[in-house]
Tab-separated table of C-alpha atoms and ligand atoms in Angstrom:
chain	number	residue	atom	x	y	z
A	179	MET	CA	7.294	16.585	-4.802
A	180	SER	CA	6.248	15.808	-8.328
A	181	GLU	CA	5.243	12.478	-9.831
A	182	ARG	CA	8.204	12.901	-12.198
A	183	TYR	CA	10.533	12.987	-9.166
A	184	PHE	CA	9.150	9.711	-7.849
A	185	ALA	CA	9.352	8.090	-11.272
A	186	ALA	CA	13.022	9.145	-11.498
A	187	LYS	CA	13.665	7.856	-8.001
A	188	SER	CA	12.059	4.541	-8.881
A	189	LYS	CA	14.301	4.216	-11.966
A	190	ASP	CA	17.334	5.041	-9.846
A	191	MET	CA	16.461	2.273	-7.376
A	192	ASN	CA	15.937	-0.192	-10.191
A	193	THR	CA	19.391	0.591	-11.583
A	194	ARG	CA	20.911	0.091	-8.152
A	195	ARG	CA	19.087	-3.218	-7.710
A	196	LYS	CA	20.196	-4.351	-11.177
A	197	PHE	CA	23.805	-3.518	-10.315
A	198	LEU	CA	23.609	-5.426	-7.025
A	199	ARG	CA	22.008	-8.409	-8.710
A	200	GLN	CA	24.638	-8.464	-11.454
A	201	THR	CA	27.444	-8.224	-8.907
A	202	LEU	CA	26.003	-11.085	-6.901
A	203	LEU	CA	25.341	-13.180	-9.930
A	204	GLY	CA	28.895	-12.617	-11.039
A	205	SER	CA	30.421	-13.831	-7.818
A	206	LEU	CA	28.051	-16.519	-6.565
A	207	ALA	CA	26.471	-19.724	-7.753
A	208	VAL	CA	23.226	-18.731	-9.513
A	209	GLY	CA	21.033	-20.897	-7.266
A	210	ASN	CA	21.885	-18.903	-4.147
A	211	ALA	CA	22.239	-15.489	-5.720
A	212	GLY	CA	18.530	-14.656	-5.909
A	213	ARG	CA	18.017	-15.530	-2.255
A	214	LEU	CA	21.028	-13.491	-1.145
A	215	PHE	CA	19.850	-10.574	-3.264
A	216	ASP	CA	16.526	-10.647	-1.489
A	217	GLN	CA	18.364	-10.275	1.811
A	218	LEU	CA	19.836	-7.039	0.493
A	219	ASP	CA	16.363	-5.623	0.089
A	220	ILE	CA	16.114	-1.837	-0.062
A	221	ASN	CA	13.396	-1.899	2.582
A	222	ALA	CA	15.319	-4.067	5.059
A	223	PRO	CA	14.901	-2.317	8.393
A	224	ASN	CA	18.132	-0.602	9.333
A	225	VAL	CA	16.741	-0.109	12.829
A	226	LYS	CA	17.374	-1.352	16.355
A	227	ASN	CA	13.844	-2.712	16.784
A	228	ALA	CA	12.244	-4.237	13.699
A	229	PHE	CA	9.099	-4.929	15.699
A	230	PRO	CA	6.606	-3.945	16.936
A	231	VAL	CA	5.755	-2.415	13.599
A	232	VAL	CA	2.618	-1.193	11.867
A	233	ILE	CA	2.160	-0.197	8.233
A	234	SER	CA	-0.930	1.301	6.573
A	235	THR	CA	-1.966	2.259	3.086
A	236	TRP	CA	-2.097	6.021	2.273
A	237	GLY	CA	-0.407	8.975	3.976
A	238	PRO	CA	-3.618	10.468	5.501
A	239	ASN	CA	-3.778	7.314	7.646
A	240	ILE	CA	-0.819	8.569	9.696
A	241	LYS	CA	-3.155	9.110	12.679
A	242	ALA	CA	-4.577	5.617	12.285
A	243	ASN	CA	-1.005	4.255	12.312
A	244	ALA	CA	-0.258	6.260	15.445
A	245	ALA	CA	-3.339	4.915	17.206
A	246	ALA	CA	-2.277	1.364	16.347
A	247	TRP	CA	1.276	2.046	17.531
A	248	GLN	CA	-0.044	3.165	20.946
A	249	VAL	CA	-1.438	-0.340	21.436
A	250	LEU	CA	1.712	-2.045	20.151
A	251	SER	CA	4.199	0.097	22.075
A	252	SER	CA	2.496	-0.691	25.367
A	253	GLY	CA	2.852	-4.415	24.736
A	254	GLY	CA	-0.645	-4.882	23.270
A	255	TYR	CA	-1.951	-7.433	20.821
A	256	ALA	CA	-1.519	-6.773	17.074
A	257	LEU	CA	-5.200	-7.532	16.422
A	258	ASP	CA	-6.247	-4.854	18.948
A	259	ALA	CA	-3.833	-2.447	17.240
A	260	ILE	CA	-5.422	-3.145	13.842
A	261	GLU	CA	-8.953	-2.611	15.149
A	262	THR	CA	-8.019	0.564	17.040
A	263	GLY	CA	-6.112	2.005	14.072
A	264	ILE	CA	-8.802	1.308	11.487
A	265	HIS	CA	-11.440	2.933	13.732
A	266	VAL	CA	-9.764	6.283	12.967
A	267	PRO	CA	-10.687	6.633	9.246
A	268	GLU	CA	-13.927	4.699	9.772
A	269	ALA	CA	-15.156	7.482	12.082
A	270	ASN	CA	-13.715	10.353	10.039
A	271	PRO	CA	-16.421	12.086	7.965
A	272	GLU	CA	-13.729	13.657	5.807
A	273	ASP	CA	-12.481	10.306	4.558
A	274	THR	CA	-14.765	9.685	1.613
A	275	SER	CA	-13.720	6.103	0.934
A	276	VAL	CA	-13.986	4.479	4.370
A	277	GLY	CA	-16.896	4.175	6.846
A	278	TYR	CA	-18.786	7.327	7.961
A	279	GLY	CA	-18.591	9.939	5.202
A	280	GLY	CA	-17.823	7.307	2.537
A	281	TYR	CA	-19.313	8.033	-0.890
A	282	PRO	CA	-22.480	6.035	-1.508
A	283	ASP	CA	-23.275	3.631	-4.327
A	284	ARG	CA	-25.242	4.834	-7.369
A	285	ASP	CA	-28.519	4.387	-5.431
A	286	GLY	CA	-27.370	6.520	-2.490
A	287	HIS	CA	-26.516	3.694	-0.058
A	288	VAL	CA	-23.237	3.717	1.873
A	289	THR	CA	-22.264	0.047	1.785
A	290	LEU	CA	-19.150	-1.135	3.581
A	291	ASP	CA	-16.679	-4.000	3.188
A	292	ALA	CA	-14.108	-5.025	5.807
A	293	CYS	CA	-12.016	-7.953	6.936
A	294	ILE	CA	-9.588	-8.916	9.657
A	295	MET	CA	-7.163	-11.810	10.017
A	296	ASN	CA	-5.107	-12.929	13.027
A	297	GLU	CA	-1.813	-14.732	13.603
A	298	LYS	CA	-3.587	-18.088	13.861
A	299	GLY	CA	-4.997	-17.797	10.349
A	300	MET	CA	-8.511	-17.075	11.595
A	301	ALA	CA	-10.512	-14.495	9.621
A	302	GLY	CA	-13.725	-12.520	9.742
A	303	CYS	CA	-15.296	-10.430	6.990
A	304	VAL	CA	-18.371	-8.332	6.321
A	305	THR	CA	-19.574	-7.307	2.886
A	306	PHE	CA	-22.291	-4.951	1.714
A	307	LEU	CA	-22.922	-3.805	5.286
A	308	GLU	CA	-24.960	-0.636	5.888
A	309	HIS	CA	-25.496	1.687	8.874
A	310	ILE	CA	-22.603	0.526	11.081
A	311	MET	CA	-19.781	2.963	11.792
A	312	HIS	CA	-17.090	0.317	12.486
A	313	PRO	CA	-17.319	-2.624	10.059
A	314	ILE	CA	-13.826	-3.774	11.129
A	315	SER	CA	-15.208	-4.512	14.602
A	316	VAL	CA	-18.152	-6.413	13.144
A	317	ALA	CA	-15.664	-8.433	11.070
A	318	ARG	CA	-13.775	-9.257	14.276
A	319	LYS	CA	-17.034	-10.401	15.911
A	320	VAL	CA	-17.717	-12.636	12.915
A	321	MET	CA	-14.282	-14.192	13.441
A	322	GLU	CA	-14.574	-14.557	17.198
A	323	ASN	CA	-18.245	-15.190	17.822
A	324	THR	CA	-19.439	-17.262	14.838
A	325	PRO	CA	-18.300	-20.437	13.057
A	326	HIS	CA	-18.303	-18.423	9.774
A	327	VAL	CA	-15.851	-16.272	7.870
A	328	ILE	CA	-18.072	-13.918	5.856
A	329	MET	CA	-21.405	-12.281	6.658
A	330	SER	CA	-23.147	-10.054	4.167
A	331	GLY	CA	-25.849	-7.393	3.727
A	332	ASP	CA	-28.961	-7.543	5.908
A	333	GLY	CA	-27.698	-10.670	7.682
A	334	ALA	CA	-24.471	-8.878	8.624
A	335	LEU	CA	-26.453	-5.866	9.823
A	336	GLN	CA	-28.750	-8.047	11.927
A	337	PHE	CA	-25.697	-9.807	13.384
A	338	ALA	CA	-24.065	-6.461	14.202
A	339	LEU	CA	-27.205	-5.187	15.967
A	340	ASP	CA	-27.431	-8.458	17.929
A	341	GLN	CA	-23.798	-7.917	18.977
A	342	GLY	CA	-24.687	-4.465	20.358
A	343	PHE	CA	-23.613	-2.177	17.517
A	344	LYS	CA	-25.660	0.975	16.933
A	345	LYS	CA	-27.560	1.641	13.708
A	346	GLU	CA	-26.487	5.005	12.266
A	347	ASN	CA	-26.853	7.144	9.161
A	348	LEU	CA	-23.446	7.137	7.498
A	349	LEU	CA	-24.313	9.372	4.532
A	350	THR	CA	-22.944	12.830	5.371
A	351	LYS	CA	-24.228	16.052	3.768
A	352	GLU	CA	-20.947	16.330	1.809
A	353	ALA	CA	-21.159	12.765	0.481
A	354	LYS	CA	-24.772	13.308	-0.536
A	355	LYS	CA	-23.763	16.487	-2.339
A	356	ALA	CA	-21.064	14.590	-4.233
A	357	TRP	CA	-23.598	11.904	-5.155
A	358	ASP	CA	-26.104	14.569	-6.365
A	359	LEU	CA	-23.360	16.032	-8.579
A	360	TRP	CA	-22.377	12.596	-9.879
A	361	LYS	CA	-26.003	11.906	-10.849
A	362	ILE	CA	-25.985	14.779	-13.369
A	363	GLU	CA	-23.770	12.709	-15.689
A	364	ALA	CA	-23.935	9.357	-13.854
A	365	LYS	CA	-20.659	8.368	-15.505
A	366	TYR	CA	-19.062	5.294	-14.005
A	367	GLU	CA	-15.323	5.751	-14.222
A	368	PRO	CA	-12.658	4.621	-11.754
A	369	VAL	CA	-10.132	7.433	-11.268
A	370	ILE	CA	-6.492	6.945	-10.243
A	371	ASN	CA	-5.476	8.113	-6.748
A	372	VAL	CA	-8.553	10.207	-6.044
A	373	GLU	CA	-7.534	12.597	-3.285
A	374	ARG	CA	-4.660	10.212	-2.429
A	375	HIS	CA	-6.686	7.912	-0.213
A	376	ASP	CA	-8.809	4.825	-0.622
A	377	THR	CA	-9.206	1.592	1.315
A	378	ILE	CA	-7.323	1.533	4.583
A	379	GLY	CA	-5.265	-1.641	4.748
A	380	MET	CA	-3.162	-2.155	7.885
A	381	LEU	CA	-0.619	-4.808	8.911
A	382	ALA	CA	0.889	-5.041	12.399
A	383	MET	CA	3.354	-7.236	14.250
A	384	ASP	CA	3.419	-6.962	18.027
A	385	MET	CA	6.210	-7.508	20.583
A	386	GLN	CA	5.416	-11.211	20.655
A	387	GLN	CA	5.810	-11.343	16.860
A	388	ARG	CA	2.126	-11.949	16.292
A	389	LEU	CA	1.236	-10.741	12.799
A	390	CYS	CA	-2.329	-9.521	12.086
A	391	GLY	CA	-4.034	-7.448	9.405
A	392	GLY	CA	-7.235	-5.727	8.451
A	393	CYS	CA	-8.865	-3.518	5.859
A	394	SER	CA	-11.990	-1.393	5.618
A	395	THR	CA	-13.626	0.540	2.785
A	396	SER	CA	-16.823	1.981	1.395
A	397	GLY	CA	-15.602	0.651	-1.951
A	398	LEU	CA	-15.764	2.391	-5.260
A	399	ALA	CA	-17.662	5.652	-5.230
A	400	PHE	CA	-21.059	5.382	-6.964
A	401	LYS	CA	-20.605	1.646	-7.611
A	402	MET	CA	-23.502	-0.560	-8.667
A	403	HIS	CA	-25.776	-1.436	-5.739
A	404	GLY	CA	-24.622	-4.798	-4.393
A	405	ARG	CA	-21.058	-4.551	-5.725
A	406	VAL	CA	-18.427	-6.042	-3.376
A	407	GLY	CA	-14.742	-5.327	-3.853
A	408	ASP	CA	-11.554	-7.127	-2.894
A	409	SER	CA	-11.282	-5.740	0.638
A	410	PRO	CA	-13.520	-8.257	2.442
A	411	VAL	CA	-12.211	-11.232	0.468
A	412	ILE	CA	-9.440	-13.148	2.187
A	413	GLY	CA	-6.586	-13.786	-0.225
A	414	ALA	CA	-7.566	-10.857	-2.449
A	415	GLY	CA	-7.681	-7.721	-0.272
A	416	LEU	CA	-5.769	-9.226	2.689
A	417	PHE	CA	-3.806	-12.310	3.618
A	418	VAL	CA	-1.823	-13.110	6.765
A	419	ASP	CA	0.355	-16.112	7.435
A	420	ASN	CA	2.227	-15.754	10.707
A	421	GLU	CA	4.971	-18.138	9.552
A	422	VAL	CA	5.776	-15.981	6.534
A	423	GLY	CA	4.261	-12.508	6.341
A	424	ALA	CA	1.193	-10.526	5.394
A	425	ALA	CA	-0.089	-8.379	2.537
A	426	VAL	CA	-2.926	-5.936	2.004
A	427	CYS	CA	-4.145	-4.004	-0.968
A	428	THR	CA	-5.775	-0.797	-2.109
A	429	GLY	CA	-7.115	0.285	-5.494
A	430	LEU	CA	-9.475	-1.138	-8.057
A	431	GLY	CA	-10.744	-4.273	-6.370
A	432	GLU	CA	-11.835	-6.105	-9.513
A	433	MET	CA	-8.253	-6.517	-10.731
A	434	VAL	CA	-7.157	-7.796	-7.329
A	435	LEU	CA	-10.075	-10.224	-6.985
A	436	ARG	CA	-9.235	-11.827	-10.329
A	437	THR	CA	-5.590	-12.346	-9.410
A	438	VAL	CA	-6.004	-13.165	-5.658
A	439	GLY	CA	-3.334	-10.523	-5.141
A	440	SER	CA	-2.569	-10.581	-1.405
A	441	PHE	CA	-2.329	-14.374	-1.342
A	442	LEU	CA	0.091	-14.183	-4.262
A	443	VAL	CA	2.301	-11.714	-2.364
A	444	VAL	CA	2.450	-13.947	0.720
A	445	GLU	CA	3.127	-17.043	-1.353
A	446	GLU	CA	6.031	-15.287	-3.086
A	447	MET	CA	7.469	-14.421	0.341
A	448	ARG	CA	7.046	-18.086	1.307
A	449	ARG	CA	9.172	-18.954	-1.741
A	450	GLY	CA	11.943	-16.734	-0.376
A	451	LYS	CA	11.198	-13.404	-2.008
A	452	SER	CA	11.585	-10.232	0.033
A	453	PRO	CA	8.363	-8.255	0.720
A	454	GLN	CA	9.425	-5.677	-1.878
A	455	LYS	CA	10.108	-8.262	-4.570
A	456	ALA	CA	6.835	-10.025	-3.723
A	457	VAL	CA	4.666	-6.901	-4.150
A	458	GLU	CA	6.434	-6.098	-7.416
A	459	ILE	CA	5.617	-9.580	-8.737
A	460	ALA	CA	1.927	-9.138	-7.837
A	461	ILE	CA	1.657	-5.731	-9.538
A	462	LYS	CA	3.435	-7.028	-12.649
A	463	ARG	CA	1.029	-9.975	-12.800
A	464	ILE	CA	-1.969	-7.608	-12.776
A	465	VAL	CA	-0.545	-5.323	-15.469
A	466	LYS	CA	0.428	-8.261	-17.671
A	467	LYS	CA	-3.054	-9.781	-17.394
A	468	TYR	CA	-4.990	-6.539	-17.783
A	469	PRO	CA	-2.808	-4.111	-19.760
A	470	GLU	CA	-5.693	-1.992	-21.044
A	471	GLN	CA	-7.490	-1.652	-17.715
A	472	SER	CA	-4.172	-0.956	-15.971
A	473	LYS	CA	-3.709	2.243	-18.007
A	474	ASP	CA	-6.472	3.998	-16.070
A	475	ALA	CA	-6.673	2.116	-12.799
A	476	GLN	CA	-4.543	2.085	-9.706
A	477	VAL	CA	-3.693	-0.926	-7.538
A	478	ALA	CA	-1.109	-0.974	-4.756
A	479	PHE	CA	0.123	-3.536	-2.231
A	480	ILE	CA	1.951	-3.221	1.030
A	481	ALA	CA	3.569	-6.261	2.666
A	482	LEU	CA	5.347	-7.102	5.908
A	483	ASP	CA	7.384	-10.190	6.763
A	484	ARG	CA	8.281	-11.802	10.069
A	485	LYS	CA	11.613	-10.034	10.166
A	486	GLY	CA	9.867	-6.666	10.111
A	487	ARG	CA	10.908	-5.986	6.489
A	488	HIS	CA	8.297	-4.272	4.376
A	489	GLY	CA	7.488	-3.747	0.731
A	490	ALA	CA	5.197	-1.377	-1.220
A	491	TYR	CA	4.475	-1.034	-4.905
A	492	SER	CA	1.757	0.349	-7.163
A	493	ILE	CA	0.849	0.364	-10.827
A	494	HIS	CA	1.032	4.155	-11.146
A	495	PRO	CA	2.873	6.841	-9.156
A	496	GLY	CA	0.903	8.614	-6.451
A	497	PHE	CA	0.517	5.838	-3.892
A	498	ASN	CA	2.018	6.418	-0.459
A	499	TYR	CA	1.908	4.549	2.844
A	500	VAL	CA	2.735	5.029	6.530
A	501	LEU	CA	5.291	2.987	8.466
A	502	TYR	CA	5.648	3.147	12.252
A	503	GLN	CA	8.814	1.298	13.269
A	504	ASP	CA	11.504	1.858	15.883
A	505	GLY	CA	9.556	4.767	17.340
A	506	GLU	CA	9.114	6.725	14.128
A	507	ASN	CA	5.883	7.236	12.152
A	508	ARG	CA	6.766	8.095	8.527
A	509	ILE	CA	4.855	8.685	5.295
A	510	ILE	CA	6.752	7.078	2.448
A	511	GLU	CA	6.179	7.438	-1.303
A	512	SER	CA	5.840	4.074	-2.999
A	513	THR	CA	7.716	3.163	-6.142
A	514	SER	CA	5.541	2.146	-9.092
A	515	LEU	CA	5.709	0.026	-12.206
A	516	LEU	CA	4.599	2.718	-14.623
A	517	ASP	CA	5.934	6.212	-14.505
A	518	LYS	CA	2.649	8.037	-15.030
B	864	LIG	N1	-10.174	-1.803	-2.991
B	864	LIG	C1	-11.449	-1.359	-2.673
B	864	LIG	C2	-12.494	-1.687	-3.641
B	864	LIG	O1	-12.218	-1.919	-4.802
B	864	LIG	O2	-13.624	-1.712	-3.242
């Protein structure tokens, strides 16, 4: 389906929402109307079982979502589901923006960022990590086996090796070829929705209503050596609060870092906004702050609340996500703020 179709669909939904809001505002005291409107959210689960549930950024992560669901549907822990699910793109050489097969930085190094957060508000992150296939698992070890939250670079690698991880070459022939081609012009230019995948961000709630999240990425292709994006930064790329909900992000990390995007989404849910409304507020904040940069850069959020309601929104069309809920794993096109 075309981008034009999704833009039209988005407009249609906005008109419907506007009508509902006006109807509510007309018949109710203004103070309560906003809250009641949020309860009529378009993404409210019309399903028998709102949880367990798992949601991931980008359609190609449908297999990752299915792997996470296997853990959840057998009564497993949401954190195990996140780790199991994220292993899928991390080990996939065809995914050029996560783990093995990820495009290198401008100096030819594949450097990885990841983080994980559990229902107790504990977090672990690795930044600028090389040679380890599963940075999400190293992030979990940081959370569980150290008093720290973030480990970086050589220190993170040394820690991973001490924890029993294997040192591997993550630069595939294909990624090296892409790097060799890039070097001809060496033009640094973020591109919207390259191949319709990017960071994997995943949120899961298990049968015991424990909410956990994680994300993993090789970051921007051909980035400056040493660059770290939003994905391993708690509050920016990911935030989980079991009392409220969780959010995770994909896209140009710099714009998310400056606006602490995922934290903003969760705080808006804490203030009573639905997950959909909350992600829309975060995207609008980014575009308002950085109108010029937003013309050529994509950012998208997905969010999940304790009721199992979800939200998804991006700056530009082209973002999609995967939702596994009530036994069905579906790729869903996100609505977006701009129509191209
Ligand atoms: N969102 C991934 C990055 O900017 O590195």
